[in-house]
Amino acid sequence: MRNILEVQDVKKYFPIGTNVFSFLYPGKKEYKKALDGVSLYIQEGRVSVLVGESGSGKTTLARVILRAIDPDSGSIIFNGDNITKKTGKELRNFRKQAQMIHQDPYSSINPLMKVFDIIKEPIDIFYKEYSDEERTKKILAVLDDVSLKPSTVFAEKYPHMLSGGERQRVAIARSLAIEPKIIIADEPVSMLDVSIRGQILQIVKQLSVNHKITVIYITHDLTTSRLIGDEISVMYAGKIVESGSIDSVFSNPLHPYTQALLDAVSEPNFQNVDKEKVVRIKNFDSAPAETGCKFFSRCPYSMDKCKIEPRLENKGQNHTVSCYLYDKE
């Protein structure tokens, strides 16, 4: 199966501590390394999960992939074409093929527009040749795809008349309307009730299967990632530290950070409700290391050679990890 998206050694640094005094007293600038050499390979027609704690760089990576912000270095290869430096019409053509579902279903859609007009807006931009009849048919079809039925009724509603789950379905329908090849879903269920999260995730999964859309599902929740994903990549402090199939990573987590994430997953074992959960992390409050392995200061297995940054290497069956624990030496 071919890769539809390749992220190659992408870096994105943001200056921190910038204020009026930094201009009066210039000195050495400090940077937040949001992405510090990220490489990621996404297969066509699959659901790839990107998981990590808040601040690990997941959303920044999504914005770089969509060219909402430019990387400082590295390349983004989409469908065999390097889109890193594209502008104008070429960038517009790429954005038609890559859409995003945002985290907040309340602020991501215009409260003053009917559902019909919300979905019609991207169609007006990218399908100017469509007749009014064709636009209406398309809008009602995508509402049916996200289970907002009867579609003719929901099309005439305003966002304030919808629940949070229904609003997120409208956002999904809007992304689907222009027939993208890839959709990035950034924490699409984190602000929704637990009772409807599974429904939204099932819709996203079915879109991938029925429309052959590649989905990148960004989350910090490992429980939901197993429900929807085919592959998973684990991010920590701007780096990919482990990747592989969902089953491989969940059954045999290699990186100590992945192990700690899985340790923290709640399990419905009521007999041990008072038992303290053991998570394999030391120095919880310590910051990521500036050099070497970024997990060095929090890793219970850290060694002197971890002060040199490990490479992401294949340890069998396309299961990769950046950790010295698995060196043959």
PDB file of N, CA, C and O in Angstrom, residues 210-262:
ATOM      1  N   ASN A 210     -15.796   3.897   3.368  1.00  0.00           N
ATOM      2  CA  ASN A 210     -16.756   4.066   2.261  1.00  0.00           C
ATOM      3  C   ASN A 210     -16.258   5.001   1.172  1.00  0.00           C
ATOM      4  O   ASN A 210     -16.548   4.811  -0.012  1.00  0.00           O
ATOM      5  N   HIS A 211     -15.533   6.061   1.570  1.00  0.00           N
ATOM      6  CA  HIS A 211     -15.083   7.062   0.601  1.00  0.00           C
ATOM      7  C   HIS A 211     -13.581   6.975   0.319  1.00  0.00           C
ATOM      8  O   HIS A 211     -13.040   7.816  -0.395  1.00  0.00           O
ATOM      9  N   LYS A 212     -12.919   5.982   0.919  1.00  0.00           N
ATOM     10  CA  LYS A 212     -11.473   5.783   0.742  1.00  0.00           C
ATOM     11  C   LYS A 212     -10.691   7.049   1.085  1.00  0.00           C
ATOM     12  O   LYS A 212      -9.765   7.452   0.375  1.00  0.00           O
ATOM     13  N   ILE A 213     -11.102   7.677   2.186  1.00  0.00           N
ATOM     14  CA  ILE A 213     -10.435   8.882   2.668  1.00  0.00           C
ATOM     15  C   ILE A 213      -9.398   8.494   3.715  1.00  0.00           C
ATOM     16  O   ILE A 213      -9.672   7.692   4.611  1.00  0.00           O
ATOM     17  N   THR A 214      -8.210   9.053   3.601  1.00  0.00           N
ATOM     18  CA  THR A 214      -7.181   8.862   4.618  1.00  0.00           C
ATOM     19  C   THR A 214      -7.466   9.803   5.783  1.00  0.00           C
ATOM     20  O   THR A 214      -7.718  10.987   5.581  1.00  0.00           O
ATOM     21  N   VAL A 215      -7.420   9.271   6.995  1.00  0.00           N
ATOM     22  CA  VAL A 215      -7.725  10.067   8.183  1.00  0.00           C
ATOM     23  C   VAL A 215      -6.520  10.077   9.126  1.00  0.00           C
ATOM     24  O   VAL A 215      -5.945   9.021   9.410  1.00  0.00           O
ATOM     25  N   ILE A 216      -6.136  11.268   9.578  1.00  0.00           N
ATOM     26  CA  ILE A 216      -5.170  11.402  10.667  1.00  0.00           C
ATOM     27  C   ILE A 216      -5.956  11.835  11.900  1.00  0.00           C
ATOM     28  O   ILE A 216      -6.524  12.928  11.931  1.00  0.00           O
ATOM     29  N   TYR A 217      -6.029  10.959  12.868  1.00  0.00           N
ATOM     30  CA  TYR A 217      -6.803  11.208  14.080  1.00  0.00           C
ATOM     31  C   TYR A 217      -5.853  11.617  15.203  1.00  0.00           C
ATOM     32  O   TYR A 217      -5.041  10.816  15.671  1.00  0.00           O
ATOM     33  N   ILE A 218      -5.948  12.876  15.625  1.00  0.00           N
ATOM     34  CA  ILE A 218      -5.081  13.413  16.670  1.00  0.00           C
ATOM     35  C   ILE A 218      -5.798  13.331  18.009  1.00  0.00           C
ATOM     36  O   ILE A 218      -6.948  13.770  18.141  1.00  0.00           O
ATOM     37  N   THR A 219      -5.124  12.785  19.014  1.00  0.00           N
ATOM     38  CA  THR A 219      -5.759  12.624  20.316  1.00  0.00           C
ATOM     39  C   THR A 219      -4.715  12.454  21.408  1.00  0.00           C
ATOM     40  O   THR A 219      -3.535  12.197  21.129  1.00  0.00           O
ATOM     41  N   HIS A 220      -5.146  12.610  22.652  1.00  0.00           N
ATOM     42  CA  HIS A 220      -4.316  12.223  23.795  1.00  0.00           C
ATOM     43  C   HIS A 220      -4.931  11.016  24.497  1.00  0.00           C
ATOM     44  O   HIS A 220      -4.427  10.550  25.510  1.00  0.00           O
ATOM     45  N   ASP A 221      -6.033  10.508  23.930  1.00  0.00           N
ATOM     46  CA  ASP A 221      -6.818   9.452  24.541  1.00  0.00           C
ATOM     47  C   ASP A 221      -6.543   8.122  23.831  1.00  0.00           C
ATOM     48  O   ASP A 221      -7.015   7.884  22.719  1.00  0.00           O
ATOM     49  N   LEU A 222      -5.794   7.254  24.490  1.00  0.00           N
ATOM     50  CA  LEU A 222      -5.459   5.974  23.879  1.00  0.00           C
ATOM     51  C   LEU A 222      -6.670   5.057  23.741  1.00  0.00           C
ATOM     52  O   LEU A 222      -6.721   4.220  22.846  1.00  0.00           O
ATOM     53  N   THR A 223      -7.654   5.226  24.609  1.00  0.00           N
ATOM     54  CA  THR A 223      -8.839   4.371  24.554  1.00  0.00           C
ATOM     55  C   THR A 223      -9.586   4.558  23.237  1.00  0.00           C
ATOM     56  O   THR A 223      -9.943   3.591  22.560  1.00  0.00           O
ATOM     57  N   THR A 224      -9.825   5.821  22.845  1.00  0.00           N
ATOM     58  CA  THR A 224     -10.537   6.073  21.588  1.00  0.00           C
ATOM     59  C   THR A 224      -9.676   5.733  20.376  1.00  0.00           C
ATOM     60  O   THR A 224     -10.203   5.364  19.322  1.00  0.00           O
ATOM     61  N   SER A 225      -8.359   5.850  20.522  1.00  0.00           N
ATOM     62  CA  SER A 225      -7.488   5.573  19.381  1.00  0.00           C
ATOM     63  C   SER A 225      -7.583   4.113  18.945  1.00  0.00           C
ATOM     64  O   SER A 225      -7.487   3.799  17.757  1.00  0.00           O
ATOM     65  N   ARG A 226      -7.808   3.230  19.894  1.00  0.00           N
ATOM     66  CA  ARG A 226      -7.903   1.814  19.530  1.00  0.00           C
ATOM     67  C   ARG A 226      -9.212   1.518  18.811  1.00  0.00           C
ATOM     68  O   ARG A 226      -9.308   0.567  18.032  1.00  0.00           O
ATOM     69  N   LEU A 227     -10.244   2.320  19.067  1.00  0.00           N
ATOM     70  CA  LEU A 227     -11.536   2.113  18.428  1.00  0.00           C
ATOM     71  C   LEU A 227     -11.511   2.444  16.937  1.00  0.00           C
ATOM     72  O   LEU A 227     -12.256   1.877  16.151  1.00  0.00           O
ATOM     73  N   ILE A 228     -10.655   3.397  16.559  1.00  0.00           N
ATOM     74  CA  ILE A 228     -10.729   3.962  15.207  1.00  0.00           C
ATOM     75  C   ILE A 228      -9.497   3.684  14.358  1.00  0.00           C
ATOM     76  O   ILE A 228      -9.581   3.630  13.139  1.00  0.00           O
ATOM     77  N   GLY A 229      -8.327   3.472  14.983  1.00  0.00           N
ATOM     78  CA  GLY A 229      -7.081   3.504  14.241  1.00  0.00           C
ATOM     79  C   GLY A 229      -6.631   2.201  13.625  1.00  0.00           C
ATOM     80  O   GLY A 229      -6.968   1.107  14.085  1.00  0.00           O
ATOM     81  N   ASP A 230      -5.849   2.336  12.549  1.00  0.00           N
ATOM     82  CA  ASP A 230      -5.140   1.208  11.946  1.00  0.00           C
ATOM     83  C   ASP A 230      -3.675   1.227  12.367  1.00  0.00           C
ATOM     84  O   ASP A 230      -3.103   0.190  12.700  1.00  0.00           O
ATOM     85  N   GLU A 231      -3.072   2.430  12.312  1.00  0.00           N
ATOM     86  CA  GLU A 231      -1.700   2.625  12.771  1.00  0.00           C
ATOM     87  C   GLU A 231      -1.680   3.725  13.826  1.00  0.00           C
ATOM     88  O   GLU A 231      -2.615   4.521  13.920  1.00  0.00           O
ATOM     89  N   ILE A 232      -0.579   3.787  14.579  1.00  0.00           N
ATOM     90  CA  ILE A 232      -0.446   4.803  15.610  1.00  0.00           C
ATOM     91  C   ILE A 232       0.988   5.298  15.663  1.00  0.00           C
ATOM     92  O   ILE A 232       1.936   4.528  15.481  1.00  0.00           O
ATOM     93  N   SER A 233       1.146   6.611  15.861  1.00  0.00           N
ATOM     94  CA  SER A 233       2.454   7.228  16.089  1.00  0.00           C
ATOM     95  C   SER A 233       2.387   7.985  17.401  1.00  0.00           C
ATOM     96  O   SER A 233       1.429   8.721  17.648  1.00  0.00           O
ATOM     97  N   VAL A 234       3.384   7.803  18.238  1.00  0.00           N
ATOM     98  CA  VAL A 234       3.416   8.414  19.563  1.00  0.00           C
ATOM     99  C   VAL A 234       4.394   9.585  19.540  1.00  0.00           C
ATOM    100  O   VAL A 234       5.563   9.421  19.164  1.00  0.00           O
ATOM    101  N   MET A 235       3.907  10.779  19.936  1.00  0.00           N
ATOM    102  CA  MET A 235       4.743  11.983  19.952  1.00  0.00           C
ATOM    103  C   MET A 235       5.082  12.374  21.383  1.00  0.00           C
ATOM    104  O   MET A 235       4.253  12.282  22.286  1.00  0.00           O
ATOM    105  N   TYR A 236       6.328  12.826  21.555  1.00  0.00           N
ATOM    106  CA  TYR A 236       6.749  13.387  22.836  1.00  0.00           C
ATOM    107  C   TYR A 236       7.716  14.533  22.572  1.00  0.00           C
ATOM    108  O   TYR A 236       8.732  14.355  21.900  1.00  0.00           O
ATOM    109  N   ALA A 237       7.364  15.713  23.061  1.00  0.00           N
ATOM    110  CA  ALA A 237       8.232  16.887  22.980  1.00  0.00           C
ATOM    111  C   ALA A 237       8.740  17.152  21.563  1.00  0.00           C
ATOM    112  O   ALA A 237       9.933  17.391  21.344  1.00  0.00           O
ATOM    113  N   GLY A 238       7.817  17.104  20.594  1.00  0.00           N
ATOM    114  CA  GLY A 238       8.176  17.446  19.221  1.00  0.00           C
ATOM    115  C   GLY A 238       8.849  16.356  18.431  1.00  0.00           C
ATOM    116  O   GLY A 238       9.380  16.610  17.338  1.00  0.00           O
ATOM    117  N   LYS A 239       8.845  15.120  18.946  1.00  0.00           N
ATOM    118  CA  LYS A 239       9.477  13.997  18.247  1.00  0.00           C
ATOM    119  C   LYS A 239       8.512  12.818  18.177  1.00  0.00           C
ATOM    120  O   LYS A 239       7.687  12.617  19.074  1.00  0.00           O
ATOM    121  N   ILE A 240       8.633  12.023  17.114  1.00  0.00           N
ATOM    122  CA  ILE A 240       7.961  10.734  17.067  1.00  0.00           C
ATOM    123  C   ILE A 240       8.878   9.736  17.775  1.00  0.00           C
ATOM    124  O   ILE A 240      10.026   9.537  17.362  1.00  0.00           O
ATOM    125  N   VAL A 241       8.378   9.094  18.847  1.00  0.00           N
ATOM    126  CA  VAL A 241       9.223   8.173  19.606  1.00  0.00           C
ATOM    127  C   VAL A 241       8.891   6.707  19.326  1.00  0.00           C
ATOM    128  O   VAL A 241       9.700   5.820  19.602  1.00  0.00           O
ATOM    129  N   GLU A 242       7.694   6.454  18.774  1.00  0.00           N
ATOM    130  CA  GLU A 242       7.321   5.079  18.454  1.00  0.00           C
ATOM    131  C   GLU A 242       6.176   5.100  17.447  1.00  0.00           C
ATOM    132  O   GLU A 242       5.316   5.975  17.484  1.00  0.00           O
ATOM    133  N   SER A 243       6.159   4.120  16.554  1.00  0.00           N
ATOM    134  CA  SER A 243       5.055   3.995  15.604  1.00  0.00           C
ATOM    135  C   SER A 243       4.923   2.548  15.163  1.00  0.00           C
ATOM    136  O   SER A 243       5.882   1.776  15.216  1.00  0.00           O
ATOM    137  N   GLY A 244       3.710   2.203  14.740  1.00  0.00           N
ATOM    138  CA  GLY A 244       3.451   0.853  14.280  1.00  0.00           C
ATOM    139  C   GLY A 244       1.956   0.627  14.171  1.00  0.00           C
ATOM    140  O   GLY A 244       1.158   1.561  14.320  1.00  0.00           O
ATOM    141  N   SER A 245       1.551  -0.619  13.931  1.00  0.00           N
ATOM    142  CA  SER A 245       0.130  -0.930  13.893  1.00  0.00           C
ATOM    143  C   SER A 245      -0.447  -0.782  15.296  1.00  0.00           C
ATOM    144  O   SER A 245       0.262  -0.914  16.295  1.00  0.00           O
ATOM    145  N   ILE A 246      -1.744  -0.486  15.362  1.00  0.00           N
ATOM    146  CA  ILE A 246      -2.408  -0.337  16.659  1.00  0.00           C
ATOM    147  C   ILE A 246      -2.191  -1.577  17.523  1.00  0.00           C
ATOM    148  O   ILE A 246      -1.815  -1.476  18.699  1.00  0.00           O
ATOM    149  N   ASP A 247      -2.413  -2.758  16.947  1.00  0.00           N
ATOM    150  CA  ASP A 247      -2.286  -3.994  17.724  1.00  0.00           C
ATOM    151  C   ASP A 247      -0.869  -4.213  18.211  1.00  0.00           C
ATOM    152  O   ASP A 247      -0.643  -4.631  19.358  1.00  0.00           O
ATOM    153  N   SER A 248       0.109  -3.910  17.362  1.00  0.00           N
ATOM    154  CA  SER A 248       1.508  -4.122  17.725  1.00  0.00           C
ATOM    155  C   SER A 248       1.933  -3.209  18.863  1.00  0.00           C
ATOM    156  O   SER A 248       2.560  -3.637  19.837  1.00  0.00           O
ATOM    157  N   VAL A 249       1.580  -1.926  18.764  1.00  0.00           N
ATOM    158  CA  VAL A 249       2.000  -0.959  19.778  1.00  0.00           C
ATOM    159  C   VAL A 249       1.268  -1.196  21.103  1.00  0.00           C
ATOM    160  O   VAL A 249       1.865  -1.100  22.182  1.00  0.00           O
ATOM    161  N   PHE A 250      -0.012  -1.529  21.039  1.00  0.00           N
ATOM    162  CA  PHE A 250      -0.772  -1.752  22.268  1.00  0.00           C
ATOM    163  C   PHE A 250      -0.360  -3.047  22.973  1.00  0.00           C
ATOM    164  O   PHE A 250      -0.317  -3.102  24.199  1.00  0.00           O
ATOM    165  N   SER A 251      -0.082  -4.088  22.204  1.00  0.00           N
ATOM    166  CA  SER A 251       0.276  -5.376  22.808  1.00  0.00           C
ATOM    167  C   SER A 251       1.739  -5.436  23.222  1.00  0.00           C
ATOM    168  O   SER A 251       2.100  -6.177  24.139  1.00  0.00           O
ATOM    169  N   ASN A 252       2.587  -4.633  22.556  1.00  0.00           N
ATOM    170  CA  ASN A 252       4.014  -4.676  22.863  1.00  0.00           C
ATOM    171  C   ASN A 252       4.620  -3.276  22.777  1.00  0.00           C
ATOM    172  O   ASN A 252       5.415  -2.982  21.890  1.00  0.00           O
ATOM    173  N   PRO A 253       4.241  -2.375  23.701  1.00  0.00           N
ATOM    174  CA  PRO A 253       4.809  -1.021  23.674  1.00  0.00           C
ATOM    175  C   PRO A 253       6.297  -1.069  23.997  1.00  0.00           C
ATOM    176  O   PRO A 253       6.703  -1.673  24.992  1.00  0.00           O
ATOM    177  N   LEU A 254       7.094  -0.437  23.160  1.00  0.00           N
ATOM    178  CA  LEU A 254       8.541  -0.503  23.317  1.00  0.00           C
ATOM    179  C   LEU A 254       9.120   0.712  24.034  1.00  0.00           C
ATOM    180  O   LEU A 254       9.967   0.573  24.921  1.00  0.00           O
ATOM    181  N   HIS A 255       8.684   1.902  23.657  1.00  0.00           N
ATOM    182  CA  HIS A 255       9.271   3.101  24.267  1.00  0.00           C
ATOM    183  C   HIS A 255       8.724   3.302  25.678  1.00  0.00           C
ATOM    184  O   HIS A 255       7.520   3.114  25.920  1.00  0.00           O
ATOM    185  N   PRO A 256       9.564   3.676  26.631  1.00  0.00           N
ATOM    186  CA  PRO A 256       9.094   3.900  28.005  1.00  0.00           C
ATOM    187  C   PRO A 256       7.966   4.930  28.106  1.00  0.00           C
ATOM    188  O   PRO A 256       7.100   4.817  28.983  1.00  0.00           O
ATOM    189  N   TYR A 257       7.957   5.914  27.212  1.00  0.00           N
ATOM    190  CA  TYR A 257       6.867   6.901  27.239  1.00  0.00           C
ATOM    191  C   TYR A 257       5.549   6.262  26.803  1.00  0.00           C
ATOM    192  O   TYR A 257       4.505   6.517  27.408  1.00  0.00           O
ATOM    193  N   THR A 258       5.587   5.422  25.770  1.00  0.00           N
ATOM    194  CA  THR A 258       4.379   4.706  25.348  1.00  0.00           C
ATOM    195  C   THR A 258       3.885   3.800  26.470  1.00  0.00           C
ATOM    196  O   THR A 258       2.678   3.712  26.731  1.00  0.00           O
ATOM    197  N   GLN A 259       4.802   3.135  27.133  1.00  0.00           N
ATOM    198  CA  GLN A 259       4.437   2.278  28.266  1.00  0.00           C
ATOM    199  C   GLN A 259       3.754   3.094  29.359  1.00  0.00           C
ATOM    200  O   GLN A 259       2.757   2.658  29.950  1.00  0.00           O
ATOM    201  N   ALA A 260       4.279   4.293  29.629  1.00  0.00           N
ATOM    202  CA  ALA A 260       3.683   5.154  30.657  1.00  0.00           C
ATOM    203  C   ALA A 260       2.291   5.611  30.259  1.00  0.00           C
ATOM    204  O   ALA A 260       1.390   5.685  31.098  1.00  0.00           O
ATOM    205  N   LEU A 261       2.101   5.934  28.970  1.00  0.00           N
ATOM    206  CA  LEU A 261       0.771   6.328  28.495  1.00  0.00           C
ATOM    207  C   LEU A 261      -0.237   5.200  28.693  1.00  0.00           C
ATOM    208  O   LEU A 261      -1.364   5.419  29.139  1.00  0.00           O
ATOM    209  N   LEU A 262       0.188   3.980  28.382  1.00  0.00           N
ATOM    210  CA  LEU A 262      -0.705   2.841  28.539  1.00  0.00           C
ATOM    211  C   LEU A 262      -0.942   2.527  30.015  1.00  0.00           C
ATOM    212  O   LEU A 262      -2.028   2.081  30.401  1.00  0.00           O
TER     213      LEU A 262
END
